[in-house]
Amino acid sequence: MNERYSVETLKRTVALIQERFHTSITHSERLAAAALNGIDAHGLDPDDWATVVATVDVVVRAWICGNGTNPVGIADK
């Protein structure tokens, strides 16, 4: 997939996920990329920080809680 978000947004998203959920850097990077790609796939701006924070709070939290909604290819920790 051709990412449509900045490297800075990816780095900030990784840091946010690590801060909120205490996940490893590798897991956080995969979750961040999946979240940003999902934002883009739904027609929203993956560089809009408010959208990213809301996505991390809701979607990434659901993925981490293990309710069966992990994105394809994202292994637990």
Short mmCIF file of C-alpha atoms in Angstrom, two decimals:
data_model
loop_
_atom_site.label_atom_id
_atom_site.label_comp_id
_atom_site.label_asym_id
_atom_site.label_seq_id
_atom_site.Cartn_x
_atom_site.Cartn_y
_atom_site.Cartn_z
CA MET A 1 0.00 0.00 0.00
CA ASN A 2 1.24 3.48 -0.78
CA GLU A 3 1.08 5.27 2.58
CA ARG A 4 -0.57 8.67 2.54
CA TYR A 5 0.60 9.84 5.92
CA SER A 6 3.80 11.55 6.96
CA VAL A 7 6.71 9.87 8.71
CA GLU A 8 6.15 12.32 11.56
CA THR A 9 2.53 11.17 11.95
CA LEU A 10 3.66 7.56 12.03
CA LYS A 11 6.28 8.33 14.70
CA ARG A 12 3.78 10.29 16.81
CA THR A 13 1.22 7.50 16.49
CA VAL A 14 3.75 4.86 17.53
CA ALA A 15 4.68 6.97 20.57
CA LEU A 16 1.01 7.49 21.47
CA ILE A 17 0.29 3.76 21.28
CA GLN A 18 3.34 2.94 23.41
CA GLU A 19 2.37 5.57 25.97
CA ARG A 20 -1.25 4.46 26.21
CA PHE A 21 -0.84 0.67 26.02
CA HIS A 22 2.81 -0.06 26.96
CA THR A 23 3.34 -2.19 23.85
CA SER A 24 6.69 -3.02 22.28
CA ILE A 25 8.03 -0.73 19.58
CA THR A 26 7.57 -3.42 16.91
CA HIS A 27 3.97 -4.08 17.89
CA SER A 28 3.28 -0.35 18.19
CA GLU A 29 4.70 0.28 14.71
CA ARG A 30 2.46 -2.38 13.18
CA LEU A 31 -0.60 -1.13 15.02
CA ALA A 32 0.15 2.47 14.06
CA ALA A 33 0.56 1.61 10.38
CA ALA A 34 -2.67 -0.42 10.41
CA ALA A 35 -4.56 2.40 12.15
CA LEU A 36 -3.27 5.07 9.76
CA ASN A 37 -3.98 2.91 6.71
CA GLY A 38 -7.48 2.28 8.06
CA ILE A 39 -8.10 5.99 8.53
CA ASP A 40 -7.02 6.55 4.93
CA ALA A 41 -9.09 3.62 3.65
CA HIS A 42 -12.19 5.19 5.19
CA GLY A 43 -11.59 8.44 3.33
CA LEU A 44 -10.31 10.45 6.27
CA ASP A 45 -7.01 12.31 6.62
CA PRO A 46 -4.42 10.15 8.39
CA ASP A 47 -2.37 13.28 9.15
CA ASP A 48 -5.25 14.85 11.12
CA TRP A 49 -4.05 14.36 14.70
CA ALA A 50 -7.53 14.49 16.28
CA THR A 51 -8.63 11.65 13.99
CA VAL A 52 -5.52 9.65 14.87
CA VAL A 53 -6.03 10.09 18.61
CA ALA A 54 -9.69 9.06 18.37
CA THR A 55 -8.73 6.01 16.30
CA VAL A 56 -6.09 4.97 18.82
CA ASP A 57 -8.53 5.46 21.70
CA VAL A 58 -11.26 3.34 20.12
CA VAL A 59 -9.95 1.06 17.38
CA VAL A 60 -6.44 0.30 18.59
CA ARG A 61 -7.77 -0.23 22.11
CA ALA A 62 -10.23 -2.81 20.71
CA TRP A 63 -7.41 -4.56 18.83
CA ILE A 64 -5.25 -4.70 21.95
CA CYS A 65 -8.08 -5.89 24.18
CA GLY A 66 -8.16 -8.99 21.99
CA ASN A 67 -11.82 -9.10 21.12
CA GLY A 68 -11.03 -10.77 17.80
CA THR A 69 -10.77 -7.59 15.75
CA ASN A 70 -6.97 -7.54 15.30
CA PRO A 71 -6.09 -6.37 11.81
CA VAL A 72 -4.70 -9.04 9.51
CA GLY A 73 -1.00 -9.62 10.05
CA ILE A 74 -0.80 -7.96 13.45
CA ALA A 75 0.34 -10.50 16.00
CA ASP A 76 -0.08 -9.92 19.70
CA LYS A 77 2.94 -8.26 21.28
#
